Amino acid sequence: MKKLLSFILIFTFVLGIGNLFADENPTVDAVSGEAEVLKSSKSESSKTEEAEEEESELQKRKDTLSFGLESEITDLISTLLKEEDKTLTDEILEVFNSTKNVNIRERTIEYFTKIEDASLKEYALLILEDPYDEKTSSVNLLFKYVTALKIKEAAPLIQTLLDSENEEYYDAAITALGEVGGSEEAIFLADFLDRDLTTARKQNLMKALGKIKAVETWDKLVEVIQNEDENTYVRMYAAEAIGAMEKEESIEILLDLFEDNDPNIRTYAIKGLSYFDNEEVENLAIQGLKDNYYKVRLEAIELIKKFEYDSAIPSLIYRAKNDAEATVKYACFDALALLDTKEAREFLVDLIKDTKKSDTMRSKAATSVLKYDGTDNSDSVKAVVEVALSVVEDTKKTALRYAIGKEIAKYENNLFKEVCEAFLASKDVSTQGIGLDIWKKNRFITLKDTVTSIAEAEKASANRSKARLILEM
């Protein structure tokens, strides 16, 4: 019995010692398991810290507007102005209403003018009613604001300012009244023609009358046109103005004016005729493509585009190939893309694919195609995609890649998915940035992970910030 009891005690002691050593020397699995838990814990902790440290790009912008220096706020509004970003309009308006800083207020007026937001309408009307305590630059920006938004209620206020003969606001007020005024204001402005005005002011006045298009002033403007002693530019703007009034009687006057020896008068005769669509006007447009003065040719192209005169296509293709002025060639590309006949399409596709042509010519043709067909699956758009893919890795075609990529980024089209993917994969920073712009416009689901990987890159970069901002939108 004693022997048995001794054995049990010894066994228990040995077993206890074994467990003790087992605790001090865990198995490989136990060590591995604890290591994984520790690693996971550290990883989660690291991610949490990174999330806390890396504020969202959108929040950073909000904080700048709330707490930033005046210079930082104006810089940010300038950035938003350039991007035409409307995500922070409420925050910008709040800053505008609370700040006394003139630079911030003026930059805000520019911003709301660019995005054509009516949030400043009441403020603009209030200031234009009594602008004399404000900086002239601020008042002039408000003239542009009411002009951009076509705020008709501003017309009587502007007329009152002109009546006061205040020189500070004269030119900007005339321009604005031309945009927001009506027949009553046109008659008011026409009376200014009898005043002793500088030539520059008379020209500005004539432009304003042309924009109002009040037929009540037609007779007075015809007198100006037919007065050969009058300043050329005043007559030019008067020619366009009577055309804008769309009185049939203007056609004969403008056709006669096209025979004038002054190329500027001929140019504006075509501008005036652009308000009428008939056979005589169509024939004159094609004739205008042969004019020695390049501005006449450009205006003829605009007339052809407006009324989509297919009869001009052979002449347009000839000028696109042979004109001495690059601007005329590019205008022809644009007209051909708009008309989009089989003949026009084939010409543009061949030009875009032709590696012997200059990169500028090819990119301009691509720009015109996308302008009118950017959301379509046409052969012309497919040609643009083909060229974009062919130059992704070509270091000698960087300018062409950038130019076409930036144009592609303006349109939504499933055809652009492959281009987007290739640009996002590029090691060239600018190319990848353009790829982000393309994705921002199209939001290809299958490429979201790629954009996310750019946003989560360890190394800070412009594209990382850009990707993060795009993903937050």
GROMACS .gro file of N, CA, C and O in nm, residues 227-327:
model
  404
  227ASN      N    1  -2.243  10.378  -9.465
  227ASN     CA    2  -2.158  10.497  -9.453
  227ASN      C    3  -2.012  10.454  -9.462
  227ASN      O    4  -1.952  10.407  -9.366
  228GLU      N    5  -1.953  10.468  -9.579
  228GLU     CA    6  -1.816  10.422  -9.602
  228GLU      C    7  -1.712  10.504  -9.527
  228GLU      O    8  -1.595  10.466  -9.519
  229ASP      N    9  -1.753  10.618  -9.474
  229ASP     CA   10  -1.661  10.700  -9.395
  229ASP      C   11  -1.655  10.652  -9.249
  229ASP      O   12  -1.567  10.696  -9.173
  230GLU      N   13  -1.747  10.565  -9.213
  230GLU     CA   14  -1.750  10.513  -9.076
  230GLU      C   15  -1.634  10.416  -9.055
  230GLU      O   16  -1.583  10.355  -9.150
  231ASN      N   17  -1.593  10.401  -8.930
  231ASN     CA   18  -1.487  10.307  -8.896
  231ASN      C   19  -1.521  10.166  -8.943
  231ASN      O   20  -1.635  10.120  -8.930
  232THR      N   21  -1.421  10.097  -8.999
  232THR     CA   22  -1.443   9.963  -9.055
  232THR      C   23  -1.503   9.867  -8.954
  232THR      O   24  -1.598   9.794  -8.983
  233TYR      N   25  -1.449   9.868  -8.832
  233TYR     CA   26  -1.496   9.772  -8.732
  233TYR      C   27  -1.638   9.802  -8.686
  233TYR      O   28  -1.717   9.711  -8.658
  234VAL      N   29  -1.673   9.929  -8.682
  234VAL     CA   30  -1.811   9.965  -8.647
  234VAL      C   31  -1.906   9.913  -8.754
  234VAL      O   32  -2.011   9.857  -8.724
  235ARG      N   33  -1.867   9.927  -8.881
  235ARG     CA   34  -1.950   9.875  -8.991
  235ARG      C   35  -1.959   9.722  -8.987
  235ARG      O   36  -2.065   9.664  -9.012
  236MET      N   37  -1.847   9.658  -8.953
  236MET     CA   38  -1.845   9.512  -8.944
  236MET      C   39  -1.947   9.463  -8.841
  236MET      O   40  -2.030   9.374  -8.870
  237TYR      N   41  -1.940   9.520  -8.722
  237TYR     CA   42  -2.029   9.474  -8.616
  237TYR      C   43  -2.175   9.507  -8.647
  237TYR      O   44  -2.266   9.433  -8.609
  238ALA      N   45  -2.195   9.617  -8.719
  238ALA     CA   46  -2.332   9.653  -8.760
  238ALA      C   47  -2.386   9.550  -8.860
  238ALA      O   48  -2.504   9.515  -8.857
  239ALA      N   49  -2.297   9.501  -8.948
  239ALA     CA   50  -2.338   9.400  -9.046
  239ALA      C   51  -2.384   9.272  -8.976
  239ALA      O   52  -2.488   9.213  -9.012
  240GLU      N   53  -2.308   9.229  -8.879
  240GLU     CA   54  -2.349   9.110  -8.806
  240GLU      C   55  -2.479   9.136  -8.730
  240GLU      O   56  -2.566   9.049  -8.722
  241ALA      N   57  -2.494   9.257  -8.677
  241ALA     CA   58  -2.612   9.291  -8.598
  241ALA      C   59  -2.741   9.285  -8.680
  241ALA      O   60  -2.842   9.230  -8.636
  242ILE      N   61  -2.738   9.339  -8.802
  242ILE     CA   62  -2.863   9.336  -8.880
  242ILE      C   63  -2.897   9.193  -8.924
  242ILE      O   64  -3.014   9.158  -8.942
  243GLY      N   65  -2.794   9.111  -8.941
  243GLY     CA   66  -2.820   8.971  -8.971
  243GLY      C   67  -2.887   8.902  -8.854
  243GLY      O   68  -2.983   8.825  -8.871
  244ALA      N   69  -2.839   8.932  -8.733
  244ALA     CA   70  -2.894   8.870  -8.612
  244ALA      C   71  -3.041   8.906  -8.591
  244ALA      O   72  -3.114   8.831  -8.526
  245MET      N   73  -3.083   9.018  -8.648
  245MET     CA   74  -3.224   9.058  -8.635
  245MET      C   75  -3.316   8.974  -8.724
  245MET      O   76  -3.437   8.977  -8.710
  246GLU      N   77  -3.256   8.901  -8.821
  246GLU     CA   78  -3.327   8.806  -8.907
  246GLU      C   79  -3.439   8.870  -8.991
  246GLU      O   80  -3.541   8.808  -9.019
  247LYS      N   81  -3.415   8.992  -9.030
  247LYS     CA   82  -3.507   9.056  -9.124
  247LYS      C   83  -3.464   9.018  -9.266
  247LYS      O   84  -3.346   9.029  -9.300
  248GLU      N   85  -3.557   8.975  -9.348
  248GLU     CA   86  -3.526   8.930  -9.484
  248GLU      C   87  -3.457   9.040  -9.565
  248GLU      O   88  -3.375   9.011  -9.653
  249GLU      N   89  -3.490   9.163  -9.533
  249GLU     CA   90  -3.431   9.275  -9.607
  249GLU      C   91  -3.279   9.284  -9.588
  249GLU      O   92  -3.208   9.347  -9.666
  250SER      N   93  -3.230   9.218  -9.483
  250SER     CA   94  -3.085   9.222  -9.456
  250SER      C   95  -3.005   9.140  -9.557
  250SER      O   96  -2.888   9.168  -9.581
  251ILE      N   97  -3.068   9.039  -9.617
  251ILE     CA   98  -2.994   8.947  -9.704
  251ILE      C   99  -2.929   9.020  -9.821
  251ILE      O  100  -2.808   9.004  -9.846
  252GLU      N  101  -3.005   9.100  -9.891
  252GLU     CA  102  -2.952   9.170 -10.009
  252GLU      C  103  -2.840   9.266  -9.969
  252GLU      O  104  -2.737   9.277 -10.039
  253ILE      N  105  -2.858   9.334  -9.857
  253ILE     CA  106  -2.755   9.428  -9.811
  253ILE      C  107  -2.624   9.355  -9.781
  253ILE      O  108  -2.515   9.399  -9.817
  254LEU      N  109  -2.636   9.238  -9.718
  254LEU     CA  110  -2.518   9.161  -9.679
  254LEU      C  111  -2.451   9.095  -9.798
  254LEU      O  112  -2.327   9.085  -9.804
  255LEU      N  113  -2.530   9.050  -9.896
  255LEU     CA  114  -2.472   8.992 -10.018
  255LEU      C  115  -2.391   9.097 -10.093
  255LEU      O  116  -2.282   9.069 -10.145
  256ASP      N  117  -2.442   9.218 -10.099
  256ASP     CA  118  -2.369   9.328 -10.163
  256ASP      C  119  -2.241   9.360 -10.085
  256ASP      O  120  -2.136   9.389 -10.144
  257LEU      N  121  -2.252   9.351  -9.953
  257LEU     CA  122  -2.139   9.384  -9.867
  257LEU      C  123  -2.024   9.283  -9.885
  257LEU      O  124  -1.907   9.316  -9.865
  258PHE      N  125  -2.057   9.161  -9.927
  258PHE     CA  126  -1.955   9.058  -9.947
  258PHE      C  127  -1.863   9.094 -10.064
  258PHE      O  128  -1.753   9.038 -10.077
  259GLU      N  129  -1.903   9.187 -10.147
  259GLU     CA  130  -1.820   9.230 -10.260
  259GLU      C  131  -1.723   9.341 -10.222
  259GLU      O  132  -1.643   9.387 -10.305
  260ASP      N  133  -1.726   9.383 -10.095
  260ASP     CA  134  -1.638   9.491 -10.049
  260ASP      C  135  -1.491   9.448 -10.058
  260ASP      O  136  -1.456   9.331 -10.039
  261ASN      N  137  -1.404   9.543 -10.086
  261ASN     CA  138  -1.261   9.514 -10.098
  261ASN      C  139  -1.195   9.482  -9.964
  261ASN      O  140  -1.091   9.417  -9.959
  262ASP      N  141  -1.257   9.528  -9.856
  262ASP     CA  142  -1.201   9.506  -9.722
  262ASP      C  143  -1.237   9.364  -9.677
  262ASP      O  144  -1.354   9.329  -9.662
  263PRO      N  145  -1.135   9.280  -9.653
  263PRO     CA  146  -1.163   9.141  -9.613
  263PRO      C  147  -1.237   9.129  -9.480
  263PRO      O  148  -1.313   9.034  -9.458
  264ASN      N  149  -1.217   9.227  -9.391
  264ASN     CA  150  -1.288   9.224  -9.264
  264ASN      C  151  -1.439   9.246  -9.284
  264ASN      O  152  -1.521   9.183  -9.217
  265ILE      N  153  -1.472   9.334  -9.377
  265ILE     CA  154  -1.614   9.357  -9.409
  265ILE      C  155  -1.673   9.230  -9.469
  265ILE      O  156  -1.785   9.189  -9.435
  266ARG      N  157  -1.599   9.162  -9.557
  266ARG     CA  158  -1.648   9.037  -9.616
  266ARG      C  159  -1.671   8.930  -9.509
  266ARG      O  160  -1.768   8.854  -9.513
  267THR      N  161  -1.578   8.925  -9.414
  267THR     CA  162  -1.590   8.827  -9.306
  267THR      C  163  -1.720   8.848  -9.229
  267THR      O  164  -1.794   8.752  -9.201
  268TYR      N  165  -1.749   8.973  -9.198
  268TYR     CA  166  -1.869   9.001  -9.118
  268TYR      C  167  -1.997   8.998  -9.200
  268TYR      O  168  -2.107   8.981  -9.145
  269ALA      N  169  -1.983   9.012  -9.330
  269ALA     CA  170  -2.100   8.992  -9.417
  269ALA      C  171  -2.146   8.846  -9.406
  269ALA      O  172  -2.266   8.817  -9.398
  270ILE      N  173  -2.049   8.754  -9.403
  270ILE     CA  174  -2.082   8.612  -9.388
  270ILE      C  175  -2.142   8.587  -9.249
  270ILE      O  176  -2.238   8.512  -9.233
  271LYS      N  177  -2.085   8.651  -9.146
  271LYS     CA  178  -2.142   8.637  -9.011
  271LYS      C  179  -2.288   8.679  -9.010
  271LYS      O  180  -2.374   8.613  -8.951
  272GLY      N  181  -2.316   8.789  -9.077
  272GLY     CA  182  -2.454   8.837  -9.083
  272GLY      C  183  -2.544   8.741  -9.158
  272GLY      O  184  -2.659   8.716  -9.119
  273LEU      N  185  -2.493   8.683  -9.266
  273LEU     CA  186  -2.573   8.590  -9.347
  273LEU      C  187  -2.594   8.455  -9.279
  273LEU      O  188  -2.678   8.376  -9.323
  274SER      N  189  -2.519   8.429  -9.173
  274SER     CA  190  -2.532   8.301  -9.104
  274SER      C  191  -2.667   8.285  -9.034
  274SER      O  192  -2.697   8.178  -8.980
  275TYR      N  193  -2.748   8.389  -9.034
  275TYR     CA  194  -2.883   8.381  -8.974
  275TYR      C  195  -2.989   8.345  -9.078
  275TYR      O  196  -3.107   8.339  -9.046
  276PHE      N  197  -2.944   8.322  -9.203
  276PHE     CA  198  -3.038   8.292  -9.311
  276PHE      C  199  -2.993   8.166  -9.384
  276PHE      O  200  -2.875   8.146  -9.410
  277ASP      N  201  -3.087   8.083  -9.420
  277ASP     CA  202  -3.056   7.957  -9.488
  277ASP      C  203  -3.132   7.951  -9.620
  277ASP      O  204  -3.252   7.924  -9.623
  278ASN      N  205  -3.060   7.979  -9.727
  278ASN     CA  206  -3.121   7.964  -9.861
  278ASN      C  207  -3.011   7.931  -9.962
  278ASN      O  208  -2.892   7.924  -9.927
  279GLU      N  209  -3.049   7.913 -10.085
  279GLU     CA  210  -2.953   7.871 -10.187
  279GLU      C  211  -2.845   7.975 -10.211
  279GLU      O  212  -2.727   7.941 -10.232
  280GLU      N  213  -2.884   8.101 -10.206
  280GLU     CA  214  -2.785   8.208 -10.226
  280GLU      C  215  -2.677   8.204 -10.117
  280GLU      O  216  -2.558   8.220 -10.144
  281VAL      N  217  -2.720   8.183  -9.995
  281VAL     CA  218  -2.628   8.177  -9.882
  281VAL      C  219  -2.537   8.054  -9.894
  281VAL      O  220  -2.416   8.061  -9.869
  282GLU      N  221  -2.593   7.940  -9.935
  282GLU     CA  222  -2.515   7.818  -9.952
  282GLU      C  223  -2.406   7.838 -10.058
  282GLU      O  224  -2.290   7.801 -10.037
  283ASN      N  225  -2.443   7.899 -10.169
  283ASN     CA  226  -2.345   7.923 -10.276
  283ASN      C  227  -2.236   8.019 -10.230
  283ASN      O  228  -2.118   8.001 -10.262
  284LEU      N  229  -2.276   8.121 -10.153
  284LEU     CA  230  -2.178   8.217 -10.105
  284LEU      C  231  -2.081   8.151 -10.006
  284LEU      O  232  -1.962   8.183 -10.004
  285ALA      N  233  -2.130   8.055  -9.925
  285ALA     CA  234  -2.044   7.986  -9.829
  285ALA      C  235  -1.934   7.909  -9.901
  285ALA      O  236  -1.817   7.913  -9.862
  286ILE      N  237  -1.971   7.840 -10.008
  286ILE     CA  238  -1.872   7.763 -10.085
  286ILE      C  239  -1.775   7.858 -10.155
  286ILE      O  240  -1.654   7.832 -10.162
  287GLN      N  241  -1.829   7.970 -10.204
  287GLN     CA  242  -1.743   8.070 -10.266
  287GLN      C  243  -1.645   8.127 -10.164
  287GLN      O  244  -1.529   8.154 -10.194
  288GLY      N  245  -1.693   8.143 -10.040
  288GLY     CA  246  -1.609   8.198  -9.934
  288GLY      C  247  -1.487   8.112  -9.903
  288GLY      O  248  -1.385   8.162  -9.855
  289LEU      N  249  -1.495   7.981  -9.931
  289LEU     CA  250  -1.380   7.892  -9.908
  289LEU      C  251  -1.264   7.924 -10.002
  289LEU      O  252  -1.151   7.879  -9.977
  290LYS      N  253  -1.291   7.998 -10.107
  290LYS     CA  254  -1.187   8.033 -10.203
  290LYS      C  255  -1.128   8.172 -10.179
  290LYS      O  256  -1.038   8.215 -10.251
  291ASP      N  257  -1.181   8.244 -10.079
  291ASP     CA  258  -1.136   8.381 -10.054
  291ASP      C  259  -0.989   8.382 -10.011
  291ASP      O  260  -0.943   8.294  -9.937
  292ASN      N  261  -0.915   8.483 -10.055
  292ASN     CA  262  -0.773   8.493 -10.022
  292ASN      C  263  -0.748   8.515  -9.873
  292ASN      O  264  -0.641   8.479  -9.822
  293TYR      N  265  -0.845   8.575  -9.804
  293TYR     CA  266  -0.826   8.608  -9.663
  293TYR      C  267  -0.873   8.490  -9.578
  293TYR      O  268  -0.987   8.445  -9.588
  294TYR      N  269  -0.783   8.441  -9.492
  294TYR     CA  270  -0.814   8.317  -9.420
  294TYR      C  271  -0.933   8.329  -9.326
  294TYR      O  272  -1.007   8.233  -9.301
  295LYS      N  273  -0.956   8.450  -9.272
  295LYS     CA  274  -1.070   8.466  -9.180
  295LYS      C  275  -1.203   8.454  -9.253
  295LYS      O  276  -1.303   8.410  -9.196
  296VAL      N  277  -1.204   8.495  -9.379
  296VAL     CA  278  -1.325   8.476  -9.460
  296VAL      C  279  -1.349   8.326  -9.479
  296VAL      O  280  -1.462   8.277  -9.467
  297ARG      N  281  -1.242   8.251  -9.506
  297ARG     CA  282  -1.256   8.105  -9.523
  297ARG      C  283  -1.306   8.040  -9.394
  297ARG      O  284  -1.393   7.952  -9.397
  298LEU      N  285  -1.252   8.085  -9.283
  298LEU     CA  286  -1.296   8.030  -9.154
  298LEU      C  287  -1.444   8.057  -9.128
  298LEU      O  288  -1.519   7.971  -9.081
  299GLU      N  289  -1.485   8.178  -9.162
  299GLU     CA  290  -1.626   8.213  -9.139
  299GLU      C  291  -1.717   8.136  -9.234
  299GLU      O  292  -1.829   8.096  -9.197
  300ALA      N  293  -1.669   8.111  -9.354
  300ALA     CA  294  -1.746   8.031  -9.450
  300ALA      C  295  -1.765   7.889  -9.396
  300ALA      O  296  -1.872   7.828  -9.410
  301ILE      N  297  -1.660   7.835  -9.334
  301ILE     CA  298  -1.669   7.700  -9.277
  301ILE      C  299  -1.772   7.697  -9.165
  301ILE      O  300  -1.852   7.602  -9.153
  302GLU      N  301  -1.775   7.800  -9.082
  302GLU     CA  302  -1.874   7.807  -8.974
  302GLU      C  303  -2.016   7.809  -9.031
  302GLU      O  304  -2.108   7.747  -8.976
  303LEU      N  305  -2.034   7.881  -9.140
  303LEU     CA  306  -2.165   7.889  -9.205
  303LEU      C  307  -2.205   7.751  -9.260
  303LEU      O  308  -2.321   7.708  -9.247
  304ILE      N  309  -2.110   7.683  -9.320
  304ILE     CA  310  -2.135   7.548  -9.374
  304ILE      C  311  -2.174   7.452  -9.262
  304ILE      O  312  -2.267   7.371  -9.275
  305LYS      N  313  -2.106   7.462  -9.149
  305LYS     CA  314  -2.137   7.376  -9.035
  305LYS      C  315  -2.277   7.405  -8.980
  305LYS      O  316  -2.352   7.313  -8.946
  306LYS      N  317  -2.309   7.532  -8.970
  306LYS     CA  318  -2.438   7.569  -8.910
  306LYS      C  319  -2.556   7.509  -8.986
  306LYS      O  320  -2.650   7.458  -8.926
  307PHE      N  321  -2.549   7.515  -9.118
  307PHE     CA  322  -2.661   7.464  -9.198
  307PHE      C  323  -2.632   7.327  -9.260
  307PHE      O  324  -2.712   7.276  -9.338
  308GLU      N  325  -2.517   7.270  -9.224
  308GLU     CA  326  -2.478   7.136  -9.268
  308GLU      C  327  -2.490   7.119  -9.419
  308GLU      O  328  -2.562   7.031  -9.470
  309TYR      N  329  -2.419   7.204  -9.490
  309TYR     CA  330  -2.421   7.201  -9.636
  309TYR      C  331  -2.328   7.088  -9.687
  309TYR      O  332  -2.207   7.107  -9.702
  310ASP      N  333  -2.386   6.973  -9.716
  310ASP     CA  334  -2.307   6.859  -9.768
  310ASP      C  335  -2.242   6.892  -9.902
  310ASP      O  336  -2.139   6.832  -9.937
  311SER      N  337  -2.301   6.984  -9.975
  311SER     CA  338  -2.246   7.019 -10.107
  311SER      C  339  -2.105   7.076 -10.096
  311SER      O  340  -2.031   7.081 -10.194
  312ALA      N  341  -2.066   7.116  -9.975
  312ALA     CA  342  -1.935   7.178  -9.956
  312ALA      C  343  -1.826   7.075  -9.926
  312ALA      O  344  -1.707   7.112  -9.917
  313ILE      N  345  -1.860   6.947  -9.912
  313ILE     CA  346  -1.762   6.846  -9.869
  313ILE      C  347  -1.640   6.837  -9.961
  313ILE      O  348  -1.526   6.835  -9.912
  314PRO      N  349  -1.655   6.830 -10.092
  314PRO     CA  350  -1.536   6.826 -10.178
  314PRO      C  351  -1.443   6.946 -10.155
  314PRO      O  352  -1.320   6.930 -10.149
  315SER      N  353  -1.503   7.063 -10.140
  315SER     CA  354  -1.422   7.184 -10.115
  315SER      C  355  -1.354   7.178  -9.979
  315SER      O  356  -1.238   7.219  -9.964
  316LEU      N  357  -1.424   7.125  -9.879
  316LEU     CA  358  -1.368   7.113  -9.744
  316LEU      C  359  -1.249   7.016  -9.742
  316LEU      O  360  -1.147   7.042  -9.679
  317ILE      N  361  -1.264   6.904  -9.813
  317ILE     CA  362  -1.154   6.806  -9.818
  317ILE      C  363  -1.033   6.866  -9.888
  317ILE      O  364  -0.918   6.848  -9.844
  318TYR      N  365  -1.058   6.941  -9.995
  318TYR     CA  366  -0.947   7.005 -10.066
  318TYR      C  367  -0.874   7.102  -9.974
  318TYR      O  368  -0.751   7.103  -9.967
  319ARG      N  369  -0.950   7.185  -9.903
  319ARG     CA  370  -0.888   7.283  -9.812
  319ARG      C  371  -0.818   7.212  -9.696
  319ARG      O  372  -0.713   7.256  -9.649
  320ALA      N  373  -0.876   7.101  -9.648
  320ALA     CA  374  -0.815   7.025  -9.538
  320ALA      C  375  -0.679   6.969  -9.579
  320ALA      O  376  -0.588   6.955  -9.496
  321LYS      N  377  -0.664   6.938  -9.704
  321LYS     CA  378  -0.538   6.884  -9.755
  321LYS      C  379  -0.438   6.994  -9.791
  321LYS      O  380  -0.316   6.977  -9.773
  322ASN      N  381  -0.488   7.106  -9.844
  322ASN     CA  382  -0.399   7.200  -9.911
  322ASN      C  383  -0.391   7.341  -9.854
  322ASN      O  384  -0.304   7.418  -9.896
  323ASP      N  385  -0.479   7.377  -9.759
  323ASP     CA  386  -0.479   7.516  -9.714
  323ASP      C  387  -0.346   7.551  -9.647
  323ASP      O  388  -0.288   7.470  -9.573
  324ALA      N  389  -0.301   7.672  -9.672
  324ALA     CA  390  -0.173   7.716  -9.615
  324ALA      C  391  -0.184   7.747  -9.466
  324ALA      O  392  -0.083   7.747  -9.394
  325GLU      N  393  -0.305   7.773  -9.420
  325GLU     CA  394  -0.327   7.807  -9.279
  325GLU      C  395  -0.372   7.683  -9.201
  325GLU      O  396  -0.473   7.621  -9.233
  326ALA      N  397  -0.295   7.649  -9.097
  326ALA     CA  398  -0.330   7.532  -9.016
  326ALA      C  399  -0.467   7.546  -8.953
  326ALA      O  400  -0.544   7.449  -8.945
  327THR      N  401  -0.502   7.667  -8.909
  327THR     CA  402  -0.633   7.687  -8.844
  327THR      C  403  -0.748   7.655  -8.940
  327THR      O  404  -0.852   7.605  -8.897
   0.00000   0.00000   0.00000
